[in-house]
Structures are given as structure tokens and as C-alpha cells.
mmCIF file of C-alpha atoms in Angstrom:
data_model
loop_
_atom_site.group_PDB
_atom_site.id
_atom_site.type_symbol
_atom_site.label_atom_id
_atom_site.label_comp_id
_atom_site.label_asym_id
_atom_site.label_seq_id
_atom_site.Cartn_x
_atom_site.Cartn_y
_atom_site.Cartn_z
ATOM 1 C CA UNK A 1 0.000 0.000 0.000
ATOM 2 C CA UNK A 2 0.568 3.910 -0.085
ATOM 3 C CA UNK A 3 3.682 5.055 2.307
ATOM 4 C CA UNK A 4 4.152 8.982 3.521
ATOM 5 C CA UNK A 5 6.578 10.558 4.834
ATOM 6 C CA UNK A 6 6.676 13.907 6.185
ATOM 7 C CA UNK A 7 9.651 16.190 7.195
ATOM 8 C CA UNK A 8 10.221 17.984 9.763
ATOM 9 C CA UNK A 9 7.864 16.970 12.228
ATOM 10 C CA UNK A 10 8.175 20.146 14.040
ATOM 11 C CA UNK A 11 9.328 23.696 12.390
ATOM 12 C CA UNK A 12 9.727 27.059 14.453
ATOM 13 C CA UNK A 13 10.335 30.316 12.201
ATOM 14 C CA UNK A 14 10.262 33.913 12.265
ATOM 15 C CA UNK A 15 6.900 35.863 11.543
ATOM 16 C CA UNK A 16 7.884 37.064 7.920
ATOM 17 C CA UNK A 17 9.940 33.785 7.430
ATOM 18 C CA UNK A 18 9.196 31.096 4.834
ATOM 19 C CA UNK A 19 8.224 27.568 6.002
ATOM 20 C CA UNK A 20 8.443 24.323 3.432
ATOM 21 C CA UNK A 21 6.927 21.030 4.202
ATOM 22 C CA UNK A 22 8.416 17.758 2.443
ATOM 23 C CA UNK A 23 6.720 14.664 1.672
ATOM 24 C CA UNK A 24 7.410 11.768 -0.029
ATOM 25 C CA UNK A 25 4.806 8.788 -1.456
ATOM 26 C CA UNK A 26 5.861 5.169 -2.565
ATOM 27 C CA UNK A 27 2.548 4.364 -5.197
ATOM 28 C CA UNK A 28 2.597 5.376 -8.419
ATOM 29 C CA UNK A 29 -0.895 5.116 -8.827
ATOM 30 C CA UNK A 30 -1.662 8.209 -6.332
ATOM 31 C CA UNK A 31 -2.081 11.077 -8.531
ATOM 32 C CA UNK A 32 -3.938 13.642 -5.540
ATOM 33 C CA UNK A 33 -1.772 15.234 -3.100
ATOM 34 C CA UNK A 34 -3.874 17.557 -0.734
ATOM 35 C CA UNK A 35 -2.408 19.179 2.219
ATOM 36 C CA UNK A 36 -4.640 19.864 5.199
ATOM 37 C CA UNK A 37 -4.411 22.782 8.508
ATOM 38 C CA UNK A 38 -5.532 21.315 11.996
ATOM 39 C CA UNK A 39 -5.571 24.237 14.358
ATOM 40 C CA UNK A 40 -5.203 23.705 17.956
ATOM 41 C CA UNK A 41 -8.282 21.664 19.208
ATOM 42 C CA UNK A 42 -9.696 21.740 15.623
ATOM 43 C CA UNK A 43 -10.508 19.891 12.604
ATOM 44 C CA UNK A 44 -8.330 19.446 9.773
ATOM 45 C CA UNK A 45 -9.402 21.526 7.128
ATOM 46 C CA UNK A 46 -8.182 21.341 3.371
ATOM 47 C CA UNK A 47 -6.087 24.505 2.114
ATOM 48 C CA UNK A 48 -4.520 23.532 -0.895
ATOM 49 C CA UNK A 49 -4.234 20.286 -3.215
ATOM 50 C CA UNK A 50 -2.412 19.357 -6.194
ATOM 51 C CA UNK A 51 -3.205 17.005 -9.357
ATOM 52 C CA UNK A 52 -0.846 14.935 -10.948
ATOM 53 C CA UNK A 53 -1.034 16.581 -14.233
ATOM 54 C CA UNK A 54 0.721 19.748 -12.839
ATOM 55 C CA UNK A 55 3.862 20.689 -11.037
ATOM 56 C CA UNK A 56 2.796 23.931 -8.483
ATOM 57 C CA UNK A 57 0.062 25.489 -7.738
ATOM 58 C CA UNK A 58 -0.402 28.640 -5.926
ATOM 59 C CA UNK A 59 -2.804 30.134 -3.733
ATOM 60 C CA UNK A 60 -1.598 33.902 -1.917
ATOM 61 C CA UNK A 61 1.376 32.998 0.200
ATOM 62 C CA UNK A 62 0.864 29.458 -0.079
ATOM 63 C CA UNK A 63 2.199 26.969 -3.057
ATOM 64 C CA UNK A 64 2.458 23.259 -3.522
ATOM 65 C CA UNK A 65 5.265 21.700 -5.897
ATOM 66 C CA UNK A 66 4.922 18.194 -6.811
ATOM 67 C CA UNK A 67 7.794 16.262 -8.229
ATOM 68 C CA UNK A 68 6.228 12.526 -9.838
ATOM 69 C CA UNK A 69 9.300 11.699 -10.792
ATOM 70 C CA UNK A 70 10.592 11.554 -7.722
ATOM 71 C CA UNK A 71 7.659 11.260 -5.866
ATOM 72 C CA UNK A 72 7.330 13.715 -3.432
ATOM 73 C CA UNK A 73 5.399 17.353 -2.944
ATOM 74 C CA UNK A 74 6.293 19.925 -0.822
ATOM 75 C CA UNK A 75 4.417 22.713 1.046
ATOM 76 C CA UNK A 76 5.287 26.546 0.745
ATOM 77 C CA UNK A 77 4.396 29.212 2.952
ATOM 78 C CA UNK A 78 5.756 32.702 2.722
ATOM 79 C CA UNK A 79 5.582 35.438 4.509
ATOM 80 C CA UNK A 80 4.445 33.583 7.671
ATOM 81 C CA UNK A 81 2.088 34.623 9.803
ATOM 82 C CA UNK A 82 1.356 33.782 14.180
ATOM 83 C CA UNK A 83 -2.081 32.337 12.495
ATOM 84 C CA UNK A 84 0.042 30.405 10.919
ATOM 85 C CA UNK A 85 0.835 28.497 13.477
ATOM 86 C CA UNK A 86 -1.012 24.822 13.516
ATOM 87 C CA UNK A 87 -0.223 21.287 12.080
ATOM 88 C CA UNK A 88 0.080 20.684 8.513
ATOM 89 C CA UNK A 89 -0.570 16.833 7.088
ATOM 90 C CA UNK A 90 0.061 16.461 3.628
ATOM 91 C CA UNK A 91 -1.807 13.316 1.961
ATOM 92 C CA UNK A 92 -1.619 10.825 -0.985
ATOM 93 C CA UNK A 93 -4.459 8.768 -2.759
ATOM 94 C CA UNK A 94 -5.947 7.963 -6.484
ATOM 95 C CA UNK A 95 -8.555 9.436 -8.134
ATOM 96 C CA UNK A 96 -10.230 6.613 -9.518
ATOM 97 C CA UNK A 97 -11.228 3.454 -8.129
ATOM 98 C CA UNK A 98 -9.930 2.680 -4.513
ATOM 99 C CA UNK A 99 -9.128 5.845 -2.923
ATOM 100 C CA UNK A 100 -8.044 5.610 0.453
ATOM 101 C CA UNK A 101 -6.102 8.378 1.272
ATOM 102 C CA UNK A 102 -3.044 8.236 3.407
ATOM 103 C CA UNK A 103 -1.855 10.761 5.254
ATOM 104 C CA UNK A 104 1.810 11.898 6.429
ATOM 105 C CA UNK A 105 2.339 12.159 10.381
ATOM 106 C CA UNK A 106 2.173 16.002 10.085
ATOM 107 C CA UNK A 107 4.341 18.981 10.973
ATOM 108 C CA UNK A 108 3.574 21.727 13.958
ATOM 109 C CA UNK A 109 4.412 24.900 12.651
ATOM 110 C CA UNK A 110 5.090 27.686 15.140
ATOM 111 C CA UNK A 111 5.252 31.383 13.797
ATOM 112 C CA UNK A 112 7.027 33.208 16.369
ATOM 113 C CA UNK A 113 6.282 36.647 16.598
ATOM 114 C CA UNK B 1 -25.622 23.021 3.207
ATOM 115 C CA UNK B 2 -24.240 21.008 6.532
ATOM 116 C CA UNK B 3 -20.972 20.158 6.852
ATOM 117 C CA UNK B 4 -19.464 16.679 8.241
ATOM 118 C CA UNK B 5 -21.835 15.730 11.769
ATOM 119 C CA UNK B 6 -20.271 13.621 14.227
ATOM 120 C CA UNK B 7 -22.142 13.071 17.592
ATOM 121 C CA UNK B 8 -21.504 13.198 20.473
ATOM 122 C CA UNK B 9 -18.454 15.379 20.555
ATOM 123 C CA UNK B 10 -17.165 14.018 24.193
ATOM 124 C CA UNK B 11 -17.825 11.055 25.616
ATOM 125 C CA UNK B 12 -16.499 9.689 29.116
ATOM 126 C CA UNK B 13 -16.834 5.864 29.525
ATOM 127 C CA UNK B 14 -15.397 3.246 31.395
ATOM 128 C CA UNK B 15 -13.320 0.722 30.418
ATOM 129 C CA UNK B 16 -15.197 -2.146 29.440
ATOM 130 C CA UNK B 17 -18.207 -0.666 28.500
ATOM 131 C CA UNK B 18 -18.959 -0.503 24.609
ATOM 132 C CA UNK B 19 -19.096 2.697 23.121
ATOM 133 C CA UNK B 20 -21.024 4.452 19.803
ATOM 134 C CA UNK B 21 -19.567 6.802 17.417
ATOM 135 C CA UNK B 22 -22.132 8.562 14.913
ATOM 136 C CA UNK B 23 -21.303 10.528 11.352
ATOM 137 C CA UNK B 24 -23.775 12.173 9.290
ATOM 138 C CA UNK B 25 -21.585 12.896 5.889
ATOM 139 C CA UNK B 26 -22.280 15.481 3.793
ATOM 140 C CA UNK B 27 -25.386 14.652 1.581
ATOM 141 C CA UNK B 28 -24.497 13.025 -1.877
ATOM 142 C CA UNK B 29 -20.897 12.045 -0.610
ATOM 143 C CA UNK B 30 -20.427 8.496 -1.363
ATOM 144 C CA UNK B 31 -17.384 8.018 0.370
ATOM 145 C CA UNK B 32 -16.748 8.214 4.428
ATOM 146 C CA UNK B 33 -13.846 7.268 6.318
ATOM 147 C CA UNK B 34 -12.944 6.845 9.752
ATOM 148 C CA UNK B 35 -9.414 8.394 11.553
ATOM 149 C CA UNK B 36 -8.514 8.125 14.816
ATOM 150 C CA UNK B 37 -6.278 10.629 16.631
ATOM 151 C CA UNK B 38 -4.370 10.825 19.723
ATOM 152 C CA UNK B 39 -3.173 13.331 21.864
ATOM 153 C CA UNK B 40 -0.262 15.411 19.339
ATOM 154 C CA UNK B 41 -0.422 12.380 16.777
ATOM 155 C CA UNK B 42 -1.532 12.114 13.609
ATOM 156 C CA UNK B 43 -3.863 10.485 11.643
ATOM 157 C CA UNK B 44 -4.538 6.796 12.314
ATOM 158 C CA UNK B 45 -6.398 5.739 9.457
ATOM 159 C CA UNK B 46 -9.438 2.911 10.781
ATOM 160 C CA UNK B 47 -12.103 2.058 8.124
ATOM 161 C CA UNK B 48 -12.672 3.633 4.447
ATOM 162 C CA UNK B 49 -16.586 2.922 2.663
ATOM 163 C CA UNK B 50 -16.952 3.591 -0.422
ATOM 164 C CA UNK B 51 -20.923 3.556 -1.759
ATOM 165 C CA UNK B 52 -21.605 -0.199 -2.181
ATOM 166 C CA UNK B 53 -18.435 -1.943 -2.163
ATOM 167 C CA UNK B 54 -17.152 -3.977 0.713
ATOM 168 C CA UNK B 55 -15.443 -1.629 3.658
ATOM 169 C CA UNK B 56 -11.869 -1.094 3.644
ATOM 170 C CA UNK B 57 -10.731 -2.267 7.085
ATOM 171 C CA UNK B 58 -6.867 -2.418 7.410
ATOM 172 C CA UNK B 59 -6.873 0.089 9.516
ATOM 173 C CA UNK B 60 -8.577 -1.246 12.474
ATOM 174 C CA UNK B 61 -6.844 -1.935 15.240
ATOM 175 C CA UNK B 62 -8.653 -4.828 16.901
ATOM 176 C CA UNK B 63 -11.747 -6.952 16.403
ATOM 177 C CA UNK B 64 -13.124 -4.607 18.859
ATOM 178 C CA UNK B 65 -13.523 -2.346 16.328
ATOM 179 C CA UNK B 66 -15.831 -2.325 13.859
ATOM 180 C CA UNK B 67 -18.109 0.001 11.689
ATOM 181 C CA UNK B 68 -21.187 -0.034 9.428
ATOM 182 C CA UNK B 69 -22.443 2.134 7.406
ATOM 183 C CA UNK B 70 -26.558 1.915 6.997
ATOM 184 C CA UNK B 71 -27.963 2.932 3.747
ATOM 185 C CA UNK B 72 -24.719 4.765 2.300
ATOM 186 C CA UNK B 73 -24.987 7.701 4.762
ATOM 187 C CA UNK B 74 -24.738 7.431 7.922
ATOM 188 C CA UNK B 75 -21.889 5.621 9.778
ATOM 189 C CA UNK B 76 -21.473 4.232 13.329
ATOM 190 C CA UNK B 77 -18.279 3.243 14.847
ATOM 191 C CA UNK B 78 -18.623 1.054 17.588
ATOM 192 C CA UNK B 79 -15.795 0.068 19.989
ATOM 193 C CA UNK B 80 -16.582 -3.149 22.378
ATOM 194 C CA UNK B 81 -14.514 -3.475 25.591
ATOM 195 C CA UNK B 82 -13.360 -0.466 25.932
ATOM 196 C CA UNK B 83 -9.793 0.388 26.673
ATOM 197 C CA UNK B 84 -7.716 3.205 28.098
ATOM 198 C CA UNK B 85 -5.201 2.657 24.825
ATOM 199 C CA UNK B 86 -8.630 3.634 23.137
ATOM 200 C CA UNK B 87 -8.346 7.177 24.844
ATOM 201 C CA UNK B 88 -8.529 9.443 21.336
ATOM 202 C CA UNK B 89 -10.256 11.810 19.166
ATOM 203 C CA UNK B 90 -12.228 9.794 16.335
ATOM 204 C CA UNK B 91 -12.654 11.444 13.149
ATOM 205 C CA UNK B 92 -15.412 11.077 10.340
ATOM 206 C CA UNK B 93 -14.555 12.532 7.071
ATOM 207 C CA UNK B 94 -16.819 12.340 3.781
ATOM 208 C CA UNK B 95 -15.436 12.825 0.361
ATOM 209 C CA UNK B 96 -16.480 14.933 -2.548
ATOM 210 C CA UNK B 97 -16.941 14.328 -5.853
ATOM 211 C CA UNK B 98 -13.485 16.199 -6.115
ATOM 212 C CA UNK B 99 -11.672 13.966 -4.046
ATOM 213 C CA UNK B 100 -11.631 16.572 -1.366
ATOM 214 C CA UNK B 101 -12.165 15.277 2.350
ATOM 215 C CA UNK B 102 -14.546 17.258 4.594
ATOM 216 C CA UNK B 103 -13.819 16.727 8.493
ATOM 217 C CA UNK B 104 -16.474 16.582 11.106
ATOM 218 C CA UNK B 105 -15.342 17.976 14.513
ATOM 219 C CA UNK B 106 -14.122 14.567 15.569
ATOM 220 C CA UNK B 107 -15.553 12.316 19.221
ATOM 221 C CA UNK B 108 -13.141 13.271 21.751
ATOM 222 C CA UNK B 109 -13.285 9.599 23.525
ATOM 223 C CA UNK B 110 -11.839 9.335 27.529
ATOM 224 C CA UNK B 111 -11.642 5.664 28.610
ATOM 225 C CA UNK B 112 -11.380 6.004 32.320
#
């Protein structure tokens, strides 16, 4: 089955910094890469996802690359923010058929002021 | 319209006793899947249904675990025996046509 790994599992930067999130998938076959924002003591909540068919996308100060190649995406966040601050899981799965999603172990993000 | 429901957001039991988790997905989602969540983890993946087709259980982590899911919209997770390794949030999630997974605000389960 689907394998994720996610790097770093914790990241502290400046407010203003930039923040990147790597992941890496073992199937082939997964061709959806969302990344989801759990907020202390909330849900996780999609705020970006990527398609196999291209290789960044970019939404204000935050962008996804994806690599198929090598198999893995990564998460981009500029000009951090304090409500930044939360854990980020990135995901695999396929679009058609079976599509259990798997999900990396996340990363807490701390935006120090 | 409504998001993900999940019910009821805390429950205290104690160990031994069976428990009930309920999700309402979103209307017209076909797909539902079950996470579960401790304290600073991440997320444990349980039980994936997918409209008709047999449930995808590798995740679960005991046969004190199981799930149904009653008419292709509502789901109930129901853990027997209740341990205090079961101590965790439980998440329901539905998915979209999209492929985009909607989270309900998750059981928040105490074993004590």
C-alpha cells in the first residue's frame, strides 16, 4: 500500500519567514496530493491540493510543488504569519477506483512573533 | 448546506463498557472514512466505505472495532470493551466528488 513521509515533524520560524513542508509517497498510482491545517483543538481543514497533471500550484502565500518523478510534494508558505501556526498533514491517494487516502504524520508549525 | 456531523463530541466511559460513534456525511458524498487521533499524533487511518463496495478495514486496530455504514450515509463506529489505549479523538470525514475530504469535529473519547 501507499507510504508517507513527512519532514520535519516540528518547524519554528520567524513571523515574515518562509516555512516548506516535504513529503514523499511510494505508489505510483496516487495522482492527488492535498495538504490539510488542523488548528489547535480543531478539525483538519483542506487549504490547498495538487493534481498529478501539474507541477505547483499557488494560492496567496501558499504553493504546492509536486515532483512525480521523484515522488514527493512539498508545502510553501511565505511570509508567515502567528495564524500560521497549527499542524500541517500532507496526503496521498488515487482518483479513480480505490481511494483511500493516506496521510503523512504532520508537521507543527510555530510562527514566532 | 451542513458540513461533516459527528455526535456526540465528548464522551467519558469506562473501560469495558462498549461505546457508539455517529457521522452524518455530507449529503451526496459516497465516500466516508474513519481516523482516529491521539493526543499530538496524527492520523490513524481505521475504516474507508466507499458507496456499495465492501469496507476497507486495514486500519482497524482490533476486532473490537468495527463500523457499518446503513444505507450509504450514515456511519457508526462502535468500539466493544473499551480500553484506556482507546483514549482518542475519532474522526469522520466524507469525500467529494473532487476527491476533497470534509472533516467533522471529531468524538473526543476518555476511557477512564
Amino acid at each position: 500500500g501507499e507510504n508517507v513521509e513527512q519532514h520535519p515533524s516540528t518547524l519554528s520560524v520567524q513571523e515574515g519567514d518562509s516555512a516548506v513542508i516535504k513529503c514523499t509517497y511510494s505508489d505510483s498510482a496516487s495522482n492527488y496530493f492535498p495538504w490539510y491545517k488542523q488548528e489547535l483543538g480543531k478539525r483538519p481543514q483542506l487549504i490547498i491540493d495538487i493534481r498529478s497533471n501539474v507541477g505547483e500550484k499557488k494560492d496567496q502565500r501558499i504553493a504546492v510543488t509536486l515532483n512525480k518523478t521523484a515522488k514527493h510534494f512539498s508545502l510553501h508558505i511565505t511570509e508567515t504569519q502567528p495564524e500560521d501556526s497549527a499542524v500541517y498533514f500532507c496526503a496521498a491517494s488515487s482518483t479513480g477506483g480505490y481511494q483511500k487516502v493516506t496521510f503523512g504524520i504532520g508537521t507543527k508549525l510555530q510562527v514566532i512573533p | 448546506g451542513a458540513g461533516v456531523s459527528q455526535s456526540p463530541s465528548n464522551k467519558v466511559t469506562e473501560k469495558g463498557k462498549d461505546v457508539e460513534l455517529r457521522c452524518d456525511p455530507i449529503s451526496g458524498h459516497t465516500a466516508l472514512y474513519w481516523y482516529r487521533q491521539s493526543l499530538g499524533q496524527g492520523l490513524e487511518f481505521l475504516i474507508y466505505f466507499q458507496g456499495n463496495s465492501a469496507p476497507d478495514k486495514s486500519g482497524l486496530p482490533s476486532d473490537r472495532f468495527s463500523a457499518e455504514r446503513t444505507g450509504g450515509s450514515v456511519s457508526t463506529l462502535t468500539i466493544q470493551r473499551t480500553q484506556q489505549e482507546d483514549s482518542a479523538v475519532y474522526l469522520c470525514a466524507s469525500r467529494s466528488p473532487k476527491n476533497i475530504q470534509y472533516f467533522g469535529a471529531g468524538t473526543r473519547l476518555s476511557v477512564l
